[in-house]
Each structure stands twice: as C-alpha cells, then as structure tokens.
Amino acid sequence: MASFIRFFKGRKNLLFITSILFLILTGCTSQEKPREIEYKPYTLAELAKQDFANVNKIEIVNGETGEEKTVEDVEQVKEFIRNMEDAYFKPDFDQQPRKGWEYFITFYEDRKKVFEFYTNYIDNIYFKPDEKVMAAVEQLFNSK
C-alpha cells in the first residue's frame, strides 16, 4: 500500500508540473496580435468599411467621467457624420495595449447597433485621432 501511495504522489506531481507548463506555454502563444495596417490617415468610413447614411442614433460615453449621451436628433446625427467624412484617424506607431480612453461612440440604425469605436482604438488598432475628430465628438457630446 505504501508503494502505491508513493507511486500516486509521483504521478500527481508530474501531472501538476505538466499542467503548469501547458498553461505557461498556452498563455505565451495566445496573445492576439494587432491587425496589420498601413501607416496612413484613414477616415471612419474606411475603417468601418460601411456607409453611415442610415444611422439615426448615436450614443457617446465619456471615458473620463462615465457620463453618457444619446443623440437621436436626425440633423445632429447627420451633421456629425458629415464632420467625420474628412476627419482622420492616424495609426499610432506604438501599438502596445493601454488603459483608458476619451470617448466610446456607438452608431445605430433604429435599434440595431451598426458600428462602435473608441476615439483612439478601432478594430484592434490604436490611433491618434486628429483635432477634427475630437472636436466633432466633443461638440456632439456637449450639445443640448
């Protein structure tokens, strides 16, 4: 019986060590890599690969305060989308994960969520939005 217990303990230790090594190796290889992208300015429509003509509701969350704003006024929504047509997102050379964000925006067509993005992060790519992007977002967020 004593030899059986020693045999079992040895297997238990081996199983434990093997499990730990497997977890370490899996953790090292499963990190998601950022999508390959050319370092040039992009419009929001280029990044989203879609048209926003039917968007009729926008939700914005301020990352600093947590305050939320919903805009359903058709004219305000259309104006924001027009402003974004010639506003650019420039890929950041530093693609290391980071914490924090300024604004999170969600576009809706009726009740259907059609696109969402952070002002500095879209589709696994970190960006440096230009002043026009931030001005358009802040103007909409601070509107009545």
PDB file of N, CA and C in Angstrom, residues 20-114:
ATOM      1  N   ILE A  20       1.049  22.997 -15.306  1.00  0.00           N
ATOM      2  CA  ILE A  20       1.606  24.344 -15.170  1.00  0.00           C
ATOM      3  C   ILE A  20       2.381  24.726 -16.435  1.00  0.00           C
ATOM      4  N   LEU A  21       3.208  23.829 -16.941  1.00  0.00           N
ATOM      5  CA  LEU A  21       3.961  24.117 -18.171  1.00  0.00           C
ATOM      6  C   LEU A  21       3.020  24.364 -19.344  1.00  0.00           C
ATOM      7  N   PHE A  22       1.961  23.589 -19.443  1.00  0.00           N
ATOM      8  CA  PHE A  22       0.987  23.762 -20.524  1.00  0.00           C
ATOM      9  C   PHE A  22       0.334  25.138 -20.435  1.00  0.00           C
ATOM     10  N   LEU A  23      -0.072  25.553 -19.230  1.00  0.00           N
ATOM     11  CA  LEU A  23      -0.690  26.868 -19.054  1.00  0.00           C
ATOM     12  C   LEU A  23       0.275  27.995 -19.409  1.00  0.00           C
ATOM     13  N   ILE A  24       1.522  27.859 -19.031  1.00  0.00           N
ATOM     14  CA  ILE A  24       2.514  28.892 -19.342  1.00  0.00           C
ATOM     15  C   ILE A  24       2.713  28.997 -20.848  1.00  0.00           C
ATOM     16  N   LEU A  25       2.883  27.871 -21.500  1.00  0.00           N
ATOM     17  CA  LEU A  25       3.097  27.881 -22.945  1.00  0.00           C
ATOM     18  C   LEU A  25       1.875  28.398 -23.692  1.00  0.00           C
ATOM     19  N   THR A  26       0.688  28.021 -23.256  1.00  0.00           N
ATOM     20  CA  THR A  26      -0.534  28.492 -23.901  1.00  0.00           C
ATOM     21  C   THR A  26      -0.681  29.994 -23.718  1.00  0.00           C
ATOM     22  N   GLY A  27      -0.397  30.493 -22.554  1.00  0.00           N
ATOM     23  CA  GLY A  27      -0.502  31.928 -22.289  1.00  0.00           C
ATOM     24  C   GLY A  27       0.472  32.740 -23.114  1.00  0.00           C
ATOM     25  N   CYS A  28       1.634  32.211 -23.372  1.00  0.00           N
ATOM     26  CA  CYS A  28       2.638  32.939 -24.147  1.00  0.00           C
ATOM     27  C   CYS A  28       2.297  32.992 -25.628  1.00  0.00           C
ATOM     28  N   THR A  29       1.604  32.002 -26.129  1.00  0.00           N
ATOM     29  CA  THR A  29       1.363  31.952 -27.571  1.00  0.00           C
ATOM     30  C   THR A  29      -0.013  32.442 -27.977  1.00  0.00           C
ATOM     31  N   SER A  30      -0.909  32.664 -27.037  1.00  0.00           N
ATOM     32  CA  SER A  30      -2.277  33.002 -27.427  1.00  0.00           C
ATOM     33  C   SER A  30      -2.565  34.500 -27.411  1.00  0.00           C
ATOM     34  N   GLN A  31      -1.545  35.331 -27.270  1.00  0.00           N
ATOM     35  CA  GLN A  31      -1.787  36.768 -27.272  1.00  0.00           C
ATOM     36  C   GLN A  31      -2.191  37.212 -28.664  1.00  0.00           C
ATOM     37  N   GLU A  32      -3.290  37.978 -28.724  1.00  0.00           N
ATOM     38  CA  GLU A  32      -3.797  38.441 -30.011  1.00  0.00           C
ATOM     39  C   GLU A  32      -2.916  39.552 -30.547  1.00  0.00           C
ATOM     40  N   LYS A  33      -2.493  39.394 -31.795  1.00  0.00           N
ATOM     41  CA  LYS A  33      -1.661  40.403 -32.424  1.00  0.00           C
ATOM     42  C   LYS A  33      -2.549  41.431 -33.103  1.00  0.00           C
ATOM     43  N   PRO A  34      -2.109  42.695 -33.114  1.00  0.00           N
ATOM     44  CA  PRO A  34      -2.893  43.713 -33.810  1.00  0.00           C
ATOM     45  C   PRO A  34      -2.979  43.402 -35.304  1.00  0.00           C
ATOM     46  N   ARG A  35      -4.052  43.847 -35.893  1.00  0.00           N
ATOM     47  CA  ARG A  35      -4.251  43.679 -37.327  1.00  0.00           C
ATOM     48  C   ARG A  35      -3.183  44.489 -38.060  1.00  0.00           C
ATOM     49  N   GLU A  36      -2.705  43.957 -39.158  1.00  0.00           N
ATOM     50  CA  GLU A  36      -1.745  44.682 -39.993  1.00  0.00           C
ATOM     51  C   GLU A  36      -2.461  45.852 -40.653  1.00  0.00           C
ATOM     52  N   ILE A  37      -1.836  47.026 -40.625  1.00  0.00           N
ATOM     53  CA  ILE A  37      -2.450  48.196 -41.231  1.00  0.00           C
ATOM     54  C   ILE A  37      -1.342  49.113 -41.739  1.00  0.00           C
ATOM     55  N   GLU A  38      -1.614  49.777 -42.831  1.00  0.00           N
ATOM     56  CA  GLU A  38      -0.664  50.722 -43.388  1.00  0.00           C
ATOM     57  C   GLU A  38      -0.701  52.002 -42.554  1.00  0.00           C
ATOM     58  N   TYR A  39       0.468  52.580 -42.308  1.00  0.00           N
ATOM     59  CA  TYR A  39       0.545  53.800 -41.506  1.00  0.00           C
ATOM     60  C   TYR A  39       0.242  55.021 -42.358  1.00  0.00           C
ATOM     61  N   LYS A  40      -1.048  55.271 -42.526  1.00  0.00           N
ATOM     62  CA  LYS A  40      -1.541  56.436 -43.272  1.00  0.00           C
ATOM     63  C   LYS A  40      -2.848  56.872 -42.618  1.00  0.00           C
ATOM     64  N   PRO A  41      -3.284  58.093 -42.845  1.00  0.00           N
ATOM     65  CA  PRO A  41      -4.558  58.541 -42.266  1.00  0.00           C
ATOM     66  C   PRO A  41      -5.751  57.803 -42.898  1.00  0.00           C
ATOM     67  N   TYR A  42      -6.738  57.480 -42.054  1.00  0.00           N
ATOM     68  CA  TYR A  42      -7.957  56.807 -42.502  1.00  0.00           C
ATOM     69  C   TYR A  42      -9.173  57.602 -42.055  1.00  0.00           C
ATOM     70  N   THR A  43     -10.206  57.591 -42.874  1.00  0.00           N
ATOM     71  CA  THR A  43     -11.481  58.146 -42.428  1.00  0.00           C
ATOM     72  C   THR A  43     -12.216  57.060 -41.654  1.00  0.00           C
ATOM     73  N   LEU A  44     -13.216  57.462 -40.927  1.00  0.00           N
ATOM     74  CA  LEU A  44     -14.010  56.499 -40.172  1.00  0.00           C
ATOM     75  C   LEU A  44     -14.697  55.507 -41.108  1.00  0.00           C
ATOM     76  N   ALA A  45     -15.220  55.983 -42.228  1.00  0.00           N
ATOM     77  CA  ALA A  45     -15.893  55.091 -43.180  1.00  0.00           C
ATOM     78  C   ALA A  45     -14.920  54.053 -43.748  1.00  0.00           C
ATOM     79  N   GLU A  46     -13.674  54.448 -43.980  1.00  0.00           N
ATOM     80  CA  GLU A  46     -12.676  53.488 -44.472  1.00  0.00           C
ATOM     81  C   GLU A  46     -12.395  52.416 -43.428  1.00  0.00           C
ATOM     82  N   LEU A  47     -12.293  52.815 -42.179  1.00  0.00           N
ATOM     83  CA  LEU A  47     -12.021  51.852 -41.112  1.00  0.00           C
ATOM     84  C   LEU A  47     -13.214  50.938 -40.860  1.00  0.00           C
ATOM     85  N   ALA A  48     -14.411  51.504 -40.943  1.00  0.00           N
ATOM     86  CA  ALA A  48     -15.621  50.723 -40.686  1.00  0.00           C
ATOM     87  C   ALA A  48     -16.008  49.868 -41.880  1.00  0.00           C
ATOM     88  N   LYS A  49     -15.549  50.259 -43.067  1.00  0.00           N
ATOM     89  CA  LYS A  49     -15.894  49.566 -44.310  1.00  0.00           C
ATOM     90  C   LYS A  49     -17.406  49.492 -44.497  1.00  0.00           C
ATOM     91  N   GLN A  50     -18.056  50.619 -44.214  1.00  0.00           N
ATOM     92  CA  GLN A  50     -19.501  50.688 -44.390  1.00  0.00           C
ATOM     93  C   GLN A  50     -19.948  52.138 -44.515  1.00  0.00           C
ATOM     94  N   ASP A  51     -21.161  52.277 -44.945  1.00  0.00           N
ATOM     95  CA  ASP A  51     -21.774  53.587 -45.142  1.00  0.00           C
ATOM     96  C   ASP A  51     -22.625  53.899 -43.908  1.00  0.00           C
ATOM     97  N   PHE A  52     -22.638  55.138 -43.476  1.00  0.00           N
ATOM     98  CA  PHE A  52     -23.406  55.522 -42.301  1.00  0.00           C
ATOM     99  C   PHE A  52     -24.655  56.325 -42.655  1.00  0.00           C
ATOM    100  N   ALA A  53     -25.111  56.229 -43.880  1.00  0.00           N
ATOM    101  CA  ALA A  53     -26.247  57.025 -44.358  1.00  0.00           C
ATOM    102  C   ALA A  53     -27.530  56.769 -43.566  1.00  0.00           C
ATOM    103  N   ASN A  54     -27.722  55.579 -43.041  1.00  0.00           N
ATOM    104  CA  ASN A  54     -28.964  55.249 -42.338  1.00  0.00           C
ATOM    105  C   ASN A  54     -28.851  55.325 -40.814  1.00  0.00           C
ATOM    106  N   VAL A  55     -27.719  55.819 -40.318  1.00  0.00           N
ATOM    107  CA  VAL A  55     -27.557  55.965 -38.870  1.00  0.00           C
ATOM    108  C   VAL A  55     -28.504  57.063 -38.393  1.00  0.00           C
ATOM    109  N   ASN A  56     -29.291  56.748 -37.355  1.00  0.00           N
ATOM    110  CA  ASN A  56     -30.244  57.740 -36.844  1.00  0.00           C
ATOM    111  C   ASN A  56     -30.161  57.916 -35.319  1.00  0.00           C
ATOM    112  N   LYS A  57     -29.161  57.294 -34.729  1.00  0.00           N
ATOM    113  CA  LYS A  57     -28.977  57.440 -33.278  1.00  0.00           C
ATOM    114  C   LYS A  57     -27.495  57.221 -32.978  1.00  0.00           C
ATOM    115  N   ILE A  58     -26.970  58.060 -32.083  1.00  0.00           N
ATOM    116  CA  ILE A  58     -25.576  57.935 -31.655  1.00  0.00           C
ATOM    117  C   ILE A  58     -25.532  57.991 -30.133  1.00  0.00           C
ATOM    118  N   GLU A  59     -24.808  57.058 -29.556  1.00  0.00           N
ATOM    119  CA  GLU A  59     -24.550  57.085 -28.114  1.00  0.00           C
ATOM    120  C   GLU A  59     -23.068  57.364 -27.918  1.00  0.00           C
ATOM    121  N   ILE A  60     -22.775  58.237 -26.963  1.00  0.00           N
ATOM    122  CA  ILE A  60     -21.391  58.586 -26.650  1.00  0.00           C
ATOM    123  C   ILE A  60     -21.193  58.416 -25.145  1.00  0.00           C
ATOM    124  N   VAL A  61     -20.085  57.780 -24.772  1.00  0.00           N
ATOM    125  CA  VAL A  61     -19.723  57.650 -23.363  1.00  0.00           C
ATOM    126  C   VAL A  61     -18.384  58.346 -23.164  1.00  0.00           C
ATOM    127  N   ASN A  62     -18.322  59.209 -22.167  1.00  0.00           N
ATOM    128  CA  ASN A  62     -17.093  59.909 -21.811  1.00  0.00           C
ATOM    129  C   ASN A  62     -16.271  58.973 -20.925  1.00  0.00           C
ATOM    130  N   GLY A  63     -15.074  58.613 -21.382  1.00  0.00           N
ATOM    131  CA  GLY A  63     -14.233  57.685 -20.641  1.00  0.00           C
ATOM    132  C   GLY A  63     -13.668  58.240 -19.360  1.00  0.00           C
ATOM    133  N   GLU A  64     -13.627  59.540 -19.241  1.00  0.00           N
ATOM    134  CA  GLU A  64     -13.091  60.170 -18.038  1.00  0.00           C
ATOM    135  C   GLU A  64     -14.130  60.219 -16.922  1.00  0.00           C
ATOM    136  N   THR A  65     -15.371  60.581 -17.290  1.00  0.00           N
ATOM    137  CA  THR A  65     -16.408  60.770 -16.268  1.00  0.00           C
ATOM    138  C   THR A  65     -17.431  59.639 -16.221  1.00  0.00           C
ATOM    139  N   GLY A  66     -17.525  58.855 -17.298  1.00  0.00           N
ATOM    140  CA  GLY A  66     -18.541  57.808 -17.377  1.00  0.00           C
ATOM    141  C   GLY A  66     -19.901  58.327 -17.813  1.00  0.00           C
ATOM    142  N   GLU A  67     -20.002  59.642 -18.029  1.00  0.00           N
ATOM    143  CA  GLU A  67     -21.253  60.249 -18.453  1.00  0.00           C
ATOM    144  C   GLU A  67     -21.635  59.745 -19.842  1.00  0.00           C
ATOM    145  N   GLU A  68     -22.929  59.490 -20.043  1.00  0.00           N
ATOM    146  CA  GLU A  68     -23.440  59.001 -21.320  1.00  0.00           C
ATOM    147  C   GLU A  68     -24.357  60.039 -21.957  1.00  0.00           C
ATOM    148  N   LYS A  69     -24.342  60.078 -23.276  1.00  0.00           N
ATOM    149  CA  LYS A  69     -25.210  60.989 -24.027  1.00  0.00           C
ATOM    150  C   LYS A  69     -25.774  60.219 -25.208  1.00  0.00           C
ATOM    151  N   THR A  70     -27.075  60.335 -25.419  1.00  0.00           N
ATOM    152  CA  THR A  70     -27.732  59.732 -26.573  1.00  0.00           C
ATOM    153  C   THR A  70     -28.264  60.852 -27.444  1.00  0.00           C
ATOM    154  N   VAL A  71     -27.932  60.799 -28.732  1.00  0.00           N
ATOM    155  CA  VAL A  71     -28.381  61.808 -29.689  1.00  0.00           C
ATOM    156  C   VAL A  71     -29.262  61.114 -30.717  1.00  0.00           C
ATOM    157  N   GLU A  72     -30.524  61.551 -30.791  1.00  0.00           N
ATOM    158  CA  GLU A  72     -31.455  60.984 -31.760  1.00  0.00           C
ATOM    159  C   GLU A  72     -31.992  62.045 -32.723  1.00  0.00           C
ATOM    160  N   ASP A  73     -31.560  63.287 -32.544  1.00  0.00           N
ATOM    161  CA  ASP A  73     -31.955  64.347 -33.460  1.00  0.00           C
ATOM    162  C   ASP A  73     -31.292  64.077 -34.812  1.00  0.00           C
ATOM    163  N   VAL A  74     -32.103  63.883 -35.838  1.00  0.00           N
ATOM    164  CA  VAL A  74     -31.605  63.489 -37.158  1.00  0.00           C
ATOM    165  C   VAL A  74     -30.587  64.480 -37.703  1.00  0.00           C
ATOM    166  N   GLU A  75     -30.842  65.774 -37.532  1.00  0.00           N
ATOM    167  CA  GLU A  75     -29.922  66.789 -38.050  1.00  0.00           C
ATOM    168  C   GLU A  75     -28.563  66.726 -37.344  1.00  0.00           C
ATOM    169  N   GLN A  76     -28.577  66.542 -36.026  1.00  0.00           N
ATOM    170  CA  GLN A  76     -27.323  66.440 -35.289  1.00  0.00           C
ATOM    171  C   GLN A  76     -26.540  65.191 -35.710  1.00  0.00           C
ATOM    172  N   VAL A  77     -27.244  64.091 -35.887  1.00  0.00           N
ATOM    173  CA  VAL A  77     -26.600  62.839 -36.303  1.00  0.00           C
ATOM    174  C   VAL A  77     -25.968  63.009 -37.683  1.00  0.00           C
ATOM    175  N   LYS A  78     -26.721  63.563 -38.624  1.00  0.00           N
ATOM    176  CA  LYS A  78     -26.222  63.763 -39.995  1.00  0.00           C
ATOM    177  C   LYS A  78     -25.019  64.717 -40.008  1.00  0.00           C
ATOM    178  N   GLU A  79     -25.103  65.786 -39.203  1.00  0.00           N
ATOM    179  CA  GLU A  79     -24.000  66.743 -39.139  1.00  0.00           C
ATOM    180  C   GLU A  79     -22.732  66.076 -38.604  1.00  0.00           C
ATOM    181  N   PHE A  80     -22.886  65.259 -37.571  1.00  0.00           N
ATOM    182  CA  PHE A  80     -21.728  64.555 -37.014  1.00  0.00           C
ATOM    183  C   PHE A  80     -21.098  63.648 -38.069  1.00  0.00           C
ATOM    184  N   ILE A  81     -21.918  62.911 -38.781  1.00  0.00           N
ATOM    185  CA  ILE A  81     -21.407  62.004 -39.811  1.00  0.00           C
ATOM    186  C   ILE A  81     -20.727  62.798 -40.929  1.00  0.00           C
ATOM    187  N   ARG A  82     -21.288  63.941 -41.311  1.00  0.00           N
ATOM    188  CA  ARG A  82     -20.641  64.802 -42.310  1.00  0.00           C
ATOM    189  C   ARG A  82     -19.278  65.289 -41.808  1.00  0.00           C
ATOM    190  N   ASN A  83     -19.225  65.693 -40.549  1.00  0.00           N
ATOM    191  CA  ASN A  83     -17.962  66.149 -39.965  1.00  0.00           C
ATOM    192  C   ASN A  83     -16.904  65.045 -39.956  1.00  0.00           C
ATOM    193  N   MET A  84     -17.328  63.821 -39.806  1.00  0.00           N
ATOM    194  CA  MET A  84     -16.391  62.705 -39.750  1.00  0.00           C
ATOM    195  C   MET A  84     -15.888  62.296 -41.140  1.00  0.00           C
ATOM    196  N   GLU A  85     -16.526  62.773 -42.195  1.00  0.00           N
ATOM    197  CA  GLU A  85     -16.115  62.396 -43.548  1.00  0.00           C
ATOM    198  C   GLU A  85     -14.707  62.871 -43.890  1.00  0.00           C
ATOM    199  N   ASP A  86     -14.306  64.008 -43.353  1.00  0.00           N
ATOM    200  CA  ASP A  86     -12.958  64.481 -43.639  1.00  0.00           C
ATOM    201  C   ASP A  86     -12.129  64.659 -42.362  1.00  0.00           C
ATOM    202  N   ALA A  87     -12.456  63.840 -41.369  1.00  0.00           N
ATOM    203  CA  ALA A  87     -11.665  63.769 -40.144  1.00  0.00           C
ATOM    204  C   ALA A  87     -10.873  62.457 -40.217  1.00  0.00           C
ATOM    205  N   TYR A  88      -9.636  62.496 -39.749  1.00  0.00           N
ATOM    206  CA  TYR A  88      -8.763  61.342 -39.967  1.00  0.00           C
ATOM    207  C   TYR A  88      -8.269  60.702 -38.675  1.00  0.00           C
ATOM    208  N   PHE A  89      -8.114  59.394 -38.763  1.00  0.00           N
ATOM    209  CA  PHE A  89      -7.520  58.590 -37.705  1.00  0.00           C
ATOM    210  C   PHE A  89      -6.166  58.133 -38.232  1.00  0.00           C
ATOM    211  N   LYS A  90      -5.113  58.462 -37.503  1.00  0.00           N
ATOM    212  CA  LYS A  90      -3.762  58.083 -37.921  1.00  0.00           C
ATOM    213  C   LYS A  90      -3.281  56.962 -37.005  1.00  0.00           C
ATOM    214  N   PRO A  91      -2.865  55.826 -37.572  1.00  0.00           N
ATOM    215  CA  PRO A  91      -2.375  54.737 -36.724  1.00  0.00           C
ATOM    216  C   PRO A  91      -1.217  55.203 -35.849  1.00  0.00           C
ATOM    217  N   ASP A  92      -1.246  54.807 -34.606  1.00  0.00           N
ATOM    218  CA  ASP A  92      -0.171  55.122 -33.671  1.00  0.00           C
ATOM    219  C   ASP A  92       0.950  54.107 -33.906  1.00  0.00           C
ATOM    220  N   PHE A  93       2.198  54.571 -33.964  1.00  0.00           N
ATOM    221  CA  PHE A  93       3.311  53.641 -34.142  1.00  0.00           C
ATOM    222  C   PHE A  93       3.430  52.710 -32.942  1.00  0.00           C
ATOM    223  N   ASP A  94       3.042  53.174 -31.775  1.00  0.00           N
ATOM    224  CA  ASP A  94       3.060  52.357 -30.565  1.00  0.00           C
ATOM    225  C   ASP A  94       1.732  51.605 -30.462  1.00  0.00           C
ATOM    226  N   GLN A  95       1.750  50.327 -30.731  1.00  0.00           N
ATOM    227  CA  GLN A  95       0.527  49.513 -30.690  1.00  0.00           C
ATOM    228  C   GLN A  95       0.439  48.674 -29.413  1.00  0.00           C
ATOM    229  N   GLN A  96       1.191  49.049 -28.388  1.00  0.00           N
ATOM    230  CA  GLN A  96       1.127  48.328 -27.119  1.00  0.00           C
ATOM    231  C   GLN A  96      -0.209  48.596 -26.435  1.00  0.00           C
ATOM    232  N   PRO A  97      -0.803  47.564 -25.833  1.00  0.00           N
ATOM    233  CA  PRO A  97      -2.074  47.766 -25.122  1.00  0.00           C
ATOM    234  C   PRO A  97      -1.937  48.865 -24.072  1.00  0.00           C
ATOM    235  N   ARG A  98      -3.004  49.610 -23.898  1.00  0.00           N
ATOM    236  CA  ARG A  98      -3.009  50.704 -22.931  1.00  0.00           C
ATOM    237  C   ARG A  98      -4.360  50.765 -22.232  1.00  0.00           C
ATOM    238  N   LYS A  99      -4.398  51.498 -21.178  1.00  0.00           N
ATOM    239  CA  LYS A  99      -5.633  51.661 -20.409  1.00  0.00           C
ATOM    240  C   LYS A  99      -6.179  53.055 -20.646  1.00  0.00           C
ATOM    241  N   GLY A 100      -7.490  53.162 -20.530  1.00  0.00           N
ATOM    242  CA  GLY A 100      -8.126  54.462 -20.625  1.00  0.00           C
ATOM    243  C   GLY A 100      -8.493  54.843 -22.042  1.00  0.00           C
ATOM    244  N   TRP A 101      -9.499  55.690 -22.142  1.00  0.00           N
ATOM    245  CA  TRP A 101      -9.973  56.196 -23.428  1.00  0.00           C
ATOM    246  C   TRP A 101     -10.766  57.455 -23.179  1.00  0.00           C
ATOM    247  N   GLU A 102     -10.875  58.275 -24.217  1.00  0.00           N
ATOM    248  CA  GLU A 102     -11.586  59.545 -24.059  1.00  0.00           C
ATOM    249  C   GLU A 102     -13.083  59.387 -24.307  1.00  0.00           C
ATOM    250  N   TYR A 103     -13.437  58.813 -25.462  1.00  0.00           N
ATOM    251  CA  TYR A 103     -14.852  58.638 -25.793  1.00  0.00           C
ATOM    252  C   TYR A 103     -15.074  57.285 -26.476  1.00  0.00           C
ATOM    253  N   PHE A 104     -16.255  56.723 -26.222  1.00  0.00           N
ATOM    254  CA  PHE A 104     -16.701  55.496 -26.886  1.00  0.00           C
ATOM    255  C   PHE A 104     -18.005  55.849 -27.594  1.00  0.00           C
ATOM    256  N   ILE A 105     -18.052  55.615 -28.902  1.00  0.00           N
ATOM    257  CA  ILE A 105     -19.199  56.023 -29.717  1.00  0.00           C
ATOM    258  C   ILE A 105     -19.856  54.798 -30.336  1.00  0.00           C
ATOM    259  N   THR A 106     -21.188  54.772 -30.315  1.00  0.00           N
ATOM    260  CA  THR A 106     -21.947  53.685 -30.929  1.00  0.00           C
ATOM    261  C   THR A 106     -22.955  54.277 -31.897  1.00  0.00           C
ATOM    262  N   PHE A 107     -22.977  53.754 -33.122  1.00  0.00           N
ATOM    263  CA  PHE A 107     -23.938  54.156 -34.153  1.00  0.00           C
ATOM    264  C   PHE A 107     -25.047  53.126 -34.233  1.00  0.00           C
ATOM    265  N   TYR A 108     -26.280  53.628 -34.394  1.00  0.00           N
ATOM    266  CA  TYR A 108     -27.451  52.757 -34.519  1.00  0.00           C
ATOM    267  C   TYR A 108     -28.249  53.107 -35.766  1.00  0.00           C
ATOM    268  N   GLU A 109     -28.844  52.099 -36.349  1.00  0.00           N
ATOM    269  CA  GLU A 109     -29.882  52.259 -37.356  1.00  0.00           C
ATOM    270  C   GLU A 109     -31.133  51.698 -36.695  1.00  0.00           C
ATOM    271  N   ASP A 110     -32.019  52.594 -36.303  1.00  0.00           N
ATOM    272  CA  ASP A 110     -33.155  52.260 -35.451  1.00  0.00           C
ATOM    273  C   ASP A 110     -32.616  51.644 -34.164  1.00  0.00           C
ATOM    274  N   ARG A 111     -32.939  50.407 -33.860  1.00  0.00           N
ATOM    275  CA  ARG A 111     -32.443  49.792 -32.619  1.00  0.00           C
ATOM    276  C   ARG A 111     -31.221  48.913 -32.845  1.00  0.00           C
ATOM    277  N   LYS A 112     -30.817  48.785 -34.089  1.00  0.00           N
ATOM    278  CA  LYS A 112     -29.709  47.901 -34.438  1.00  0.00           C
ATOM    279  C   LYS A 112     -28.377  48.638 -34.330  1.00  0.00           C
ATOM    280  N   LYS A 113     -27.466  48.073 -33.523  1.00  0.00           N
ATOM    281  CA  LYS A 113     -26.123  48.624 -33.379  1.00  0.00           C
ATOM    282  C   LYS A 113     -25.357  48.275 -34.655  1.00  0.00           C
ATOM    283  N   VAL A 114     -24.840  49.304 -35.374  1.00  0.00           N
ATOM    284  CA  VAL A 114     -24.172  49.041 -36.637  1.00  0.00           C
ATOM    285  C   VAL A 114     -22.657  49.263 -36.595  1.00  0.00           C
TER     286      VAL A 114
END
